[in-house]
Amino acid sequence: MKIQPKLKEQSWNFSEGCQTCQAIPGKIVSFSLESADCALIDVVGTQCEIDVRLINDEHPACGDWVLVHAGVALCKLTEDEAFSQLRVLGTLDPNEGFKGICGSGRFGEDNPPRPPKWESGDA
Amino acid sequence: MKYVDEFRNPHLIAKTVEEIRRLADPGRRYRLMEVCGGHTHAIYRFGLKDLLPANIELIHGPGCPVCVLPMGRIDDGLAIASQPDVIFAAFGDMMRVPGTHGSPFEHKARGMDVRIVYSPSDALKLAKSSPGKHVLFFAIGFETTAPSTALTLLRAKTEGIRNFSVFCNHVTIIPAIRAILDSPDMRIDGFIGPGHVSTVIGCRPYEWIAHKECKPIVVSGFEPLDLLQSIVMILSQLQRGEAKVENQYKRVVSWEGNRAALNVLADVFQLRSYFEWRGLGFISQSALCIRESFAAWDAELRFQIPGIRVTDPKAAQCGEVLKGVLKPAQCKLFGRECTPENPVGSLMVSSEGSCAAYYQYERRKDAGLTKIRASA
């Protein structure tokens, strides 16, 4: 089944912001056909490939939230915790990293994070 | 009430602040260190410092890997990259860190092939797609990013990709805390433990801080209420005369950490006998190097490294700020010669460096106060 996430015009640039200290939460969209350890995640509109083999809990599934550090998922998160972390991250680097997520601005009290919308219903 | 809103509920925050005031003995001064750069930024961003009683001082710790990297290591990485057909790949936060002859971005402007990558595996992909080039990945970070580098080295070995190497600058948090506790000019009453590093190492490695050094340590989340609750937990321990490791961030951090990540770290890396930290000097067994079985992907073995120790610009007082001896604004260069646009020291580069955080959030407040005082 092919899941097509909705992409935003502006999205988070993964290459900026502080990658060395701060982990990011992402929602698993799909898995690679070649390896079940390689997943595609969505971070509020931006997608990237990650490695999920270091997760201690049971193997994650599509729709699970994971905490990702430098392309490797370290643990699963609840959706609430993921939103909490995204909100903290949205305030971390307003000049660079999160410009443009959630449409037109960064997260804040007036612009709370929304779950990404999927065309497929199960993720 | 939604879970995410609870962490910023003004009523809960007011109640927690009240509890902090109740627990803090007015006749005593408390010096609490937040180890993680993410916590430093959250403290400034949410103005938590202003909510605390005046006798609770938050000291910013060495938990920003970009900030603690000595300039000589940046020079070494750039020296390798200056060789023909070498691509310098690193995380975005490394790009503006000044070396002796400029930052990676400035070297790029002079013609060096410098690429920003999101992960080490992206650097490996770059190597696969650039057969005539050699990709040097400048690896940096604590136990959080090190598993990603380890997995990439395992993949490079499995797939036999030879035009890729790692210049390893991974450091470990525990020896840095030990160095701070050993430092004669530091007196810390308790620690706010790092949240994300602890997802990998767990809480057990901190036990010596409680048992041997008799200092409380509470692993904390990043929301305002997380940090305030952690301060309550530290003050409660101090009031009872206890010192133990507590986990405020149980919803993410387990006591044992991530076993799979620790195993992969042990497979690929070993401890260096010593490593230089900016501001803290040489700390024994405080960094990782690549095991001999991965020597073919170790840039320090594949290339000639200058290895020259470079002292920081004399006027910059990064070391004192890193150790918490000086506040960012007390540095002679802060906000004048050293700004986020033109950083002299690395603490002004990373968004989680205490100088950058102070510049972004506190400076305006200070300026506002000066204006009010001037008009009064």
Short mmCIF file of C-alpha atoms in Angstrom, two decimals:
data_model
loop_
_atom_site.label_atom_id
_atom_site.label_comp_id
_atom_site.label_asym_id
_atom_site.label_seq_id
_atom_site.Cartn_x
_atom_site.Cartn_y
_atom_site.Cartn_z
CA MET A 1 0.00 0.00 0.00
CA LYS A 2 1.44 3.31 -0.98
CA ILE A 3 0.97 6.11 1.50
CA GLN A 4 1.31 9.58 0.12
CA PRO A 5 1.86 12.18 2.82
CA LYS A 6 0.65 15.67 2.20
CA LEU A 7 3.61 17.91 1.59
CA LYS A 8 3.77 21.51 2.62
CA GLU A 9 5.13 24.22 0.33
CA GLN A 10 7.52 25.26 3.02
CA SER A 11 8.97 22.67 5.25
CA TRP A 12 11.62 22.22 7.86
CA ASN A 13 15.15 22.14 6.61
CA PHE A 14 16.70 19.10 8.29
CA SER A 15 20.18 20.35 7.66
CA GLU A 16 19.96 23.39 9.88
CA GLY A 17 19.27 23.89 13.55
CA CYS A 18 21.12 22.01 16.26
CA GLN A 19 21.32 18.39 15.19
CA THR A 20 24.00 17.34 17.62
CA CYS A 21 22.02 17.87 20.79
CA GLN A 22 18.35 17.83 20.03
CA ALA A 23 16.36 14.82 18.90
CA ILE A 24 13.28 15.22 16.74
CA PRO A 25 10.00 13.31 16.79
CA GLY A 26 8.78 11.91 13.50
CA LYS A 27 5.82 9.82 12.40
CA ILE A 28 6.55 6.68 10.42
CA VAL A 29 4.96 6.87 6.99
CA SER A 30 6.26 3.74 5.34
CA PHE A 31 9.05 1.18 5.34
CA SER A 32 11.59 0.44 2.66
CA LEU A 33 10.82 -2.60 0.53
CA GLU A 34 14.48 -3.61 0.80
CA SER A 35 14.84 -3.46 4.58
CA ALA A 36 12.34 -3.33 7.42
CA ASP A 37 14.97 -1.36 9.39
CA CYS A 38 14.70 1.58 7.01
CA ALA A 39 11.62 3.75 7.46
CA LEU A 40 10.36 6.99 5.98
CA ILE A 41 9.23 9.50 8.58
CA ASP A 42 7.37 12.76 8.34
CA VAL A 43 8.25 15.69 10.54
CA VAL A 44 5.35 18.05 10.02
CA GLY A 45 5.56 17.99 6.28
CA THR A 46 9.19 17.13 5.66
CA GLN A 47 10.22 13.55 5.04
CA CYS A 48 13.43 11.69 5.59
CA GLU A 49 14.71 8.15 5.81
CA ILE A 50 15.70 6.79 9.19
CA ASP A 51 17.05 3.58 10.69
CA VAL A 52 14.77 1.93 13.24
CA ARG A 53 16.87 -1.06 14.28
CA LEU A 54 17.96 0.43 17.62
CA ILE A 55 14.47 0.73 19.06
CA ASN A 56 14.30 -1.41 22.20
CA ASP A 57 10.56 -1.93 22.10
CA GLU A 58 8.78 -4.04 19.54
CA HIS A 59 9.43 -3.12 15.90
CA PRO A 60 7.56 0.07 15.05
CA ALA A 61 4.69 0.19 12.58
CA CYS A 62 3.35 2.80 10.19
CA GLY A 63 1.74 5.59 12.18
CA ASP A 64 4.04 5.19 15.21
CA TRP A 65 5.91 8.24 16.47
CA VAL A 66 9.63 7.80 17.09
CA LEU A 67 12.35 10.00 18.58
CA VAL A 68 15.07 10.41 15.95
CA HIS A 69 18.65 11.48 16.40
CA ALA A 70 20.85 12.01 13.33
CA GLY A 71 18.80 9.62 11.24
CA VAL A 72 18.41 6.88 13.84
CA ALA A 73 15.26 6.27 15.89
CA LEU A 74 16.14 5.75 19.55
CA CYS A 75 12.70 5.05 21.04
CA LYS A 76 8.99 5.21 20.37
CA LEU A 77 6.91 8.15 21.58
CA THR A 78 3.25 8.62 22.26
CA GLU A 79 1.57 11.12 19.96
CA ASP A 80 1.09 13.55 22.86
CA GLU A 81 4.77 13.38 23.77
CA ALA A 82 5.73 13.86 20.13
CA PHE A 83 3.61 17.03 19.93
CA SER A 84 5.08 18.25 23.18
CA GLN A 85 8.61 17.82 21.80
CA LEU A 86 7.72 19.41 18.49
CA ARG A 87 6.40 22.40 20.36
CA VAL A 88 9.60 22.73 22.34
CA LEU A 89 11.66 22.30 19.16
CA GLY A 90 9.57 24.86 17.32
CA THR A 91 10.82 27.45 19.73
CA LEU A 92 14.43 26.38 19.67
CA ASP A 93 15.65 28.10 16.61
CA PRO A 94 13.13 30.53 15.26
CA ASN A 95 15.63 32.14 12.91
CA GLU A 96 16.64 29.00 11.11
CA GLY A 97 15.40 25.52 11.77
CA PHE A 98 11.66 25.54 11.97
CA LYS A 99 10.74 28.44 9.79
CA GLY A 100 7.69 27.50 7.85
CA ILE A 101 6.46 24.36 9.54
CA CYS A 102 2.75 24.14 10.10
CA GLY A 103 2.15 26.27 7.08
CA SER A 104 3.28 29.79 7.59
CA GLY A 105 5.03 30.04 10.93
CA ARG A 106 6.73 28.27 13.73
CA PHE A 107 4.98 26.60 16.63
CA GLY A 108 3.79 28.68 19.47
CA GLU A 109 0.77 29.34 21.60
CA ASP A 110 -1.08 30.92 18.67
CA ASN A 111 -0.02 28.28 16.20
CA PRO A 112 -0.14 24.88 17.90
CA PRO A 113 1.20 21.80 16.14
CA ARG A 114 -1.25 19.77 14.16
CA PRO A 115 -0.83 16.14 13.26
CA PRO A 116 0.25 15.63 9.67
CA LYS A 117 -2.60 14.68 7.38
CA TRP A 118 -2.35 11.46 5.46
CA GLU A 119 -4.21 10.50 2.39
CA SER A 120 -4.30 6.95 3.63
CA GLY A 121 -6.52 6.50 6.66
CA ASP A 122 -4.43 4.14 8.73
CA ALA A 123 -1.31 6.17 9.36
CA MET B 1 -7.18 19.17 29.38
CA LYS B 2 -4.80 18.12 26.66
CA TYR B 3 -1.56 16.47 27.73
CA VAL B 4 0.60 18.87 25.71
CA ASP B 5 -1.06 21.87 27.32
CA GLU B 6 -0.42 20.62 30.84
CA PHE B 7 3.28 21.39 30.51
CA ARG B 8 2.50 25.06 30.00
CA ASN B 9 -0.54 25.40 32.20
CA PRO B 10 -0.01 28.71 34.07
CA HIS B 11 -1.80 27.37 37.16
CA LEU B 12 0.42 24.26 37.35
CA ILE B 13 3.52 26.35 36.72
CA ALA B 14 2.54 28.84 39.43
CA LYS B 15 1.95 25.94 41.85
CA THR B 16 5.33 24.41 41.04
CA VAL B 17 7.10 27.75 41.44
CA GLU B 18 5.36 28.15 44.80
CA GLU B 19 6.67 24.71 45.79
CA ILE B 20 10.18 25.74 44.75
CA ARG B 21 9.92 28.86 46.95
CA ARG B 22 8.70 26.74 49.85
CA LEU B 23 11.57 24.26 49.51
CA ALA B 24 14.36 26.81 48.97
CA ASP B 25 15.93 27.82 52.26
CA PRO B 26 16.25 31.65 52.10
CA GLY B 27 19.49 31.46 54.09
CA ARG B 28 21.17 29.23 51.53
CA ARG B 29 22.41 29.73 47.99
CA TYR B 30 21.69 26.94 45.47
CA ARG B 31 23.80 26.40 42.38
CA LEU B 32 22.15 23.91 40.02
CA MET B 33 23.74 22.92 36.74
CA GLU B 34 21.70 21.99 33.68
CA VAL B 35 24.05 19.74 31.76
CA CYS B 36 22.24 19.76 28.43
CA GLY B 37 22.32 22.61 25.90
CA GLY B 38 18.67 21.93 25.08
CA HIS B 39 17.77 22.67 28.68
CA THR B 40 19.84 25.88 28.61
CA HIS B 41 17.90 27.07 25.61
CA ALA B 42 14.53 26.13 27.12
CA ILE B 43 15.40 27.96 30.37
CA TYR B 44 16.16 31.17 28.45
CA ARG B 45 13.33 30.75 25.97
CA PHE B 46 10.65 30.34 28.61
CA GLY B 47 12.17 32.81 31.06
CA LEU B 48 12.32 30.18 33.80
CA LYS B 49 15.24 31.93 35.48
CA ASP B 50 12.95 34.85 36.29
CA LEU B 51 10.44 32.58 38.02
CA LEU B 52 12.98 31.24 40.48
CA PRO B 53 13.92 32.78 43.82
CA ALA B 54 17.09 34.88 43.68
CA ASN B 55 19.04 32.35 45.74
CA ILE B 56 18.66 29.63 43.06
CA GLU B 57 21.27 30.03 40.36
CA LEU B 58 21.20 27.95 37.19
CA ILE B 59 24.66 27.18 35.82
CA HIS B 60 24.92 26.20 32.16
CA GLY B 61 26.85 22.99 31.66
CA PRO B 62 29.03 21.53 28.91
CA GLY B 63 26.21 19.72 27.10
CA CYS B 64 26.54 21.43 23.73
CA PRO B 65 28.97 19.32 21.64
CA VAL B 66 29.66 22.13 19.18
CA CYS B 67 30.61 24.44 22.05
CA VAL B 68 33.08 22.07 23.70
CA LEU B 69 34.93 21.16 20.49
CA PRO B 70 38.40 22.75 20.51
CA MET B 71 39.37 24.84 17.51
CA GLY B 72 42.29 22.53 16.69
CA ARG B 73 39.92 19.69 15.83
CA ILE B 74 38.00 21.89 13.38
CA ASP B 75 41.32 22.87 11.80
CA ASP B 76 42.27 19.18 11.55
CA GLY B 77 39.02 18.31 9.79
CA LEU B 78 39.37 21.20 7.38
CA ALA B 79 43.02 20.29 6.72
CA ILE B 80 41.91 16.85 5.54
CA ALA B 81 39.18 18.39 3.42
CA SER B 82 41.65 20.74 1.76
CA GLN B 83 43.26 17.77 0.02
CA PRO B 84 42.25 17.17 -3.61
CA ASP B 85 38.99 15.33 -4.27
CA VAL B 86 37.84 15.33 -0.65
CA ILE B 87 34.28 16.34 0.26
CA PHE B 88 33.78 17.70 3.76
CA ALA B 89 30.37 16.56 5.11
CA ALA B 90 29.00 17.63 8.48
CA PHE B 91 25.84 18.55 10.35
CA GLY B 92 24.48 22.04 9.71
CA ASP B 93 25.41 23.27 13.18
CA MET B 94 29.11 22.73 12.45
CA MET B 95 29.13 25.01 9.44
CA ARG B 96 29.61 28.35 11.14
CA VAL B 97 31.99 27.15 13.87
CA PRO B 98 35.17 29.19 13.49
CA GLY B 99 38.47 27.48 12.82
CA THR B 100 41.80 29.33 12.79
CA HIS B 101 41.34 30.26 9.12
CA GLY B 102 37.57 30.47 9.08
CA SER B 103 34.52 28.26 9.41
CA PRO B 104 33.57 25.42 7.03
CA PHE B 105 31.18 27.85 5.30
CA GLU B 106 34.02 30.33 4.78
CA HIS B 107 36.18 27.53 3.38
CA LYS B 108 33.31 26.64 1.05
CA ALA B 109 33.28 30.23 -0.17
CA ARG B 110 36.97 29.81 -0.98
CA GLY B 111 36.27 26.71 -3.05
CA MET B 112 36.32 23.77 -0.66
CA ASP B 113 33.66 21.12 -1.33
CA VAL B 114 31.61 21.41 1.88
CA ARG B 115 28.23 19.69 2.23
CA ILE B 116 25.62 19.79 4.97
CA VAL B 117 24.18 16.37 5.77
CA TYR B 118 21.33 15.47 8.08
CA SER B 119 22.87 12.16 9.16
CA PRO B 120 26.09 10.15 8.73
CA SER B 121 24.18 7.77 6.46
CA ASP B 122 23.51 10.71 4.12
CA ALA B 123 27.29 11.24 3.97
CA LEU B 124 27.70 7.56 3.10
CA LYS B 125 25.10 7.89 0.33
CA LEU B 126 27.06 10.88 -0.95
CA ALA B 127 30.19 8.71 -1.08
CA LYS B 128 28.32 6.02 -3.03
CA SER B 129 27.14 8.57 -5.56
CA SER B 130 30.59 10.25 -5.84
CA PRO B 131 32.95 7.42 -6.83
CA GLY B 132 35.83 9.70 -7.84
CA LYS B 133 35.78 11.58 -4.53
CA HIS B 134 36.47 10.82 -0.91
CA VAL B 135 33.75 11.83 1.57
CA LEU B 136 34.96 12.85 5.01
CA PHE B 137 32.22 12.87 7.64
CA PHE B 138 33.04 15.21 10.54
CA ALA B 139 31.38 13.26 13.37
CA ILE B 140 30.36 15.24 16.43
CA GLY B 141 28.00 14.80 19.34
CA PHE B 142 27.43 12.96 22.59
CA GLU B 143 25.96 9.48 22.98
CA THR B 144 22.93 10.71 21.05
CA THR B 145 24.52 10.97 17.60
CA ALA B 146 27.27 8.39 18.13
CA PRO B 147 24.95 5.37 17.48
CA SER B 148 24.10 6.83 14.08
CA THR B 149 27.81 7.15 13.20
CA ALA B 150 28.38 3.58 14.45
CA LEU B 151 25.58 2.15 12.29
CA THR B 152 26.96 4.03 9.28
CA LEU B 153 30.46 2.63 9.82
CA LEU B 154 28.99 -0.88 10.09
CA ARG B 155 27.16 -0.29 6.80
CA ALA B 156 30.28 1.10 5.10
CA LYS B 157 32.18 -2.01 6.13
CA THR B 158 29.41 -4.41 5.10
CA GLU B 159 29.01 -2.76 1.71
CA GLY B 160 32.77 -2.27 1.27
CA ILE B 161 32.53 1.47 0.55
CA ARG B 162 36.12 2.70 0.60
CA ASN B 163 35.78 6.33 -0.45
CA PHE B 164 34.26 7.25 2.91
CA SER B 165 35.83 7.97 6.29
CA VAL B 166 34.84 9.41 9.63
CA PHE B 167 36.76 12.06 11.57
CA CYS B 168 35.52 11.08 14.99
CA ASN B 169 34.87 13.80 17.60
CA HIS B 170 32.22 12.02 19.63
CA VAL B 171 32.41 12.77 23.33
CA THR B 172 30.79 11.24 26.39
CA ILE B 173 28.94 13.16 29.05
CA ILE B 174 29.92 11.41 32.28
CA PRO B 175 33.66 12.35 32.29
CA ALA B 176 32.72 15.99 31.62
CA ILE B 177 30.47 16.02 34.70
CA ARG B 178 33.32 14.43 36.65
CA ALA B 179 35.72 17.15 35.45
CA ILE B 180 33.30 19.85 36.55
CA LEU B 181 32.94 18.27 39.98
CA ASP B 182 36.73 18.02 40.27
CA SER B 183 37.23 21.64 39.27
CA PRO B 184 38.24 23.71 42.33
CA ASP B 185 36.36 26.84 41.21
CA MET B 186 33.05 25.03 40.86
CA ARG B 187 30.55 24.38 43.61
CA ILE B 188 27.44 22.66 42.32
CA ASP B 189 24.61 21.59 44.61
CA GLY B 190 22.71 19.46 42.12
CA PHE B 191 22.34 18.57 38.46
CA ILE B 192 19.48 18.68 35.98
CA GLY B 193 20.44 15.61 33.94
CA PRO B 194 20.31 15.53 30.13
CA GLY B 195 17.10 14.21 28.59
CA HIS B 196 18.09 12.87 25.20
CA VAL B 197 21.55 11.55 26.10
CA SER B 198 19.79 9.55 28.80
CA THR B 199 17.53 7.85 26.22
CA VAL B 200 20.74 6.09 25.16
CA ILE B 201 22.76 5.69 28.38
CA GLY B 202 19.83 5.50 30.81
CA CYS B 203 20.06 6.74 34.41
CA ARG B 204 22.43 4.17 35.91
CA PRO B 205 25.69 5.88 34.79
CA TYR B 206 24.80 8.89 36.98
CA GLU B 207 24.67 6.85 40.21
CA TRP B 208 28.25 7.75 41.18
CA ILE B 209 27.27 11.44 41.25
CA ALA B 210 24.76 10.65 43.96
CA HIS B 211 26.68 7.95 45.79
CA LYS B 212 30.26 9.24 45.66
CA GLU B 213 29.81 13.00 45.22
CA CYS B 214 26.60 13.20 47.27
CA LYS B 215 24.93 15.45 44.68
CA PRO B 216 21.31 14.98 43.56
CA ILE B 217 20.74 14.55 39.83
CA VAL B 218 17.34 14.53 38.13
CA VAL B 219 17.03 13.56 34.45
CA SER B 220 14.62 16.10 33.00
CA GLY B 221 12.37 16.70 30.01
CA PHE B 222 12.39 19.92 28.02
CA GLU B 223 9.02 21.54 28.73
CA PRO B 224 8.89 24.43 31.23
CA LEU B 225 7.03 22.28 33.74
CA ASP B 226 9.53 19.42 33.29
CA LEU B 227 12.39 21.70 34.26
CA LEU B 228 10.55 23.28 37.18
CA GLN B 229 9.49 19.86 38.48
CA SER B 230 13.11 18.69 38.24
CA ILE B 231 14.17 21.68 40.35
CA VAL B 232 11.51 20.74 42.93
CA MET B 233 12.88 17.18 42.99
CA ILE B 234 16.46 18.41 43.49
CA LEU B 235 15.45 20.84 46.25
CA SER B 236 13.39 18.14 47.99
CA GLN B 237 16.45 15.88 48.06
CA LEU B 238 18.64 18.70 49.37
CA GLN B 239 16.08 19.54 52.06
CA ARG B 240 15.97 15.91 53.19
CA GLY B 241 19.77 15.69 53.03
CA GLU B 242 19.59 13.00 50.36
CA ALA B 243 21.48 12.51 47.11
CA LYS B 244 20.05 10.16 44.54
CA VAL B 245 19.37 9.79 40.82
CA GLU B 246 15.77 10.46 39.87
CA ASN B 247 14.08 10.30 36.50
CA GLN B 248 11.56 13.06 35.88
CA TYR B 249 11.48 12.18 32.16
CA LYS B 250 10.14 8.64 32.58
CA ARG B 251 7.81 9.03 29.62
CA VAL B 252 10.87 8.89 27.31
CA VAL B 253 13.93 7.79 29.34
CA SER B 254 14.23 4.28 30.79
CA TRP B 255 16.52 3.49 33.71
CA GLU B 256 18.62 1.07 31.66
CA GLY B 257 18.80 3.18 28.49
CA ASN B 258 18.88 1.78 24.99
CA ARG B 259 20.70 -1.56 25.11
CA ALA B 260 20.86 -1.97 21.31
CA ALA B 261 22.43 1.48 20.90
CA LEU B 262 24.97 0.83 23.66
CA ASN B 263 25.91 -2.48 22.05
CA VAL B 264 26.49 -0.93 18.64
CA LEU B 265 28.61 1.81 20.26
CA ALA B 266 30.73 -0.85 21.97
CA ASP B 267 31.15 -2.74 18.69
CA VAL B 268 32.45 0.23 16.72
CA PHE B 269 34.05 2.64 19.21
CA GLN B 270 36.46 2.52 22.10
CA LEU B 271 37.38 5.18 24.63
CA ARG B 272 40.27 7.52 23.81
CA SER B 273 42.79 7.77 26.59
CA TYR B 274 42.23 11.54 26.64
CA PHE B 275 40.54 14.27 24.63
CA GLU B 276 40.63 18.05 24.77
CA TRP B 277 37.43 19.91 25.67
CA ARG B 278 37.15 23.62 25.09
CA GLY B 279 37.16 25.33 28.44
CA LEU B 280 37.67 22.15 30.42
CA GLY B 281 41.07 21.08 29.05
CA PHE B 282 42.15 17.48 28.58
CA ILE B 283 39.79 14.96 30.17
CA SER B 284 40.78 11.31 30.34
CA GLN B 285 38.53 8.71 28.71
CA SER B 286 36.05 11.38 27.69
CA ALA B 287 35.74 10.71 23.96
CA LEU B 288 35.33 7.90 21.48
CA CYS B 289 37.65 6.74 18.75
CA ILE B 290 37.06 4.17 16.05
CA ARG B 291 38.09 0.57 16.75
CA GLU B 292 40.97 -0.96 14.81
CA SER B 293 38.60 -3.29 12.96
CA PHE B 294 37.21 -0.16 11.26
CA ALA B 295 40.63 1.41 10.61
CA ALA B 296 39.94 1.64 6.88
CA TRP B 297 37.16 4.17 7.62
CA ASP B 298 39.03 6.12 10.32
CA ALA B 299 40.12 9.48 8.87
CA GLU B 300 42.74 9.90 11.61
CA LEU B 301 44.51 6.80 10.28
CA ARG B 302 43.89 7.36 6.59
CA PHE B 303 45.07 10.97 6.46
CA GLN B 304 47.90 13.02 7.87
CA ILE B 305 46.39 15.12 10.66
CA PRO B 306 48.17 18.34 11.69
CA GLY B 307 47.02 17.83 15.30
CA ILE B 308 48.08 21.32 16.33
CA ARG B 309 46.58 22.55 19.57
CA VAL B 310 45.03 25.94 18.99
CA THR B 311 44.22 28.27 21.83
CA ASP B 312 41.00 30.26 21.72
CA PRO B 313 41.19 33.98 20.89
CA LYS B 314 42.61 35.60 24.02
CA ALA B 315 39.78 38.02 24.55
CA ALA B 316 37.06 35.33 24.25
CA GLN B 317 36.18 33.81 27.61
CA CYS B 318 34.40 30.71 26.34
CA GLY B 319 36.12 28.49 28.91
CA GLU B 320 34.91 30.49 31.88
CA VAL B 321 31.38 30.65 30.46
CA LEU B 322 31.42 26.90 29.74
CA LYS B 323 32.40 26.15 33.32
CA GLY B 324 29.74 28.52 34.63
CA VAL B 325 32.33 30.79 36.25
CA LEU B 326 31.16 33.72 34.07
CA LYS B 327 27.72 34.55 32.72
CA PRO B 328 27.67 35.06 28.91
CA ALA B 329 27.17 38.82 29.19
CA GLN B 330 30.24 39.08 31.45
CA CYS B 331 32.52 38.04 28.56
CA LYS B 332 34.35 41.04 27.13
CA LEU B 333 33.34 40.22 23.55
CA PHE B 334 29.70 39.32 24.17
CA GLY B 335 27.29 41.22 21.92
CA ARG B 336 30.03 43.39 20.45
CA GLU B 337 32.79 41.51 18.59
CA CYS B 338 31.02 38.18 19.21
CA THR B 339 27.44 37.91 17.91
CA PRO B 340 25.45 35.07 16.29
CA GLU B 341 26.11 36.73 12.90
CA ASN B 342 29.85 36.96 13.56
CA PRO B 343 30.71 34.41 16.24
CA VAL B 344 34.19 34.50 17.74
CA GLY B 345 33.56 31.63 20.15
CA SER B 346 31.56 28.48 19.49
CA LEU B 347 29.10 29.20 22.31
CA MET B 348 27.69 31.91 20.08
CA VAL B 349 27.35 29.57 17.09
CA SER B 350 25.14 26.71 18.18
CA SER B 351 21.52 27.56 18.94
CA GLU B 352 22.05 25.66 22.18
CA GLY B 353 25.23 27.42 23.19
CA SER B 354 24.61 29.49 26.29
CA CYS B 355 25.91 32.71 24.66
CA ALA B 356 23.59 32.33 21.65
CA ALA B 357 20.63 31.60 23.93
CA TYR B 358 21.48 34.54 26.18
CA TYR B 359 21.93 36.82 23.15
CA GLN B 360 18.60 35.77 21.71
CA TYR B 361 16.43 36.04 24.82
CA GLU B 362 18.13 37.86 27.67
CA ARG B 363 19.92 40.65 25.86
CA ARG B 364 16.69 42.34 24.78
CA LYS B 365 15.44 42.15 28.34
CA ASP B 366 18.68 43.69 29.64
CA ALA B 367 18.44 46.42 27.00
CA GLY B 368 14.82 47.07 28.01
CA LEU B 369 15.81 47.39 31.66
CA THR B 370 18.63 49.79 30.79
CA LYS B 371 16.16 51.90 28.80
CA ILE B 372 13.68 51.95 31.68
CA ARG B 373 16.43 52.88 34.13
CA ALA B 374 17.69 55.60 31.80
CA SER B 375 14.24 57.14 31.41
CA ALA B 376 13.51 56.95 35.16
#
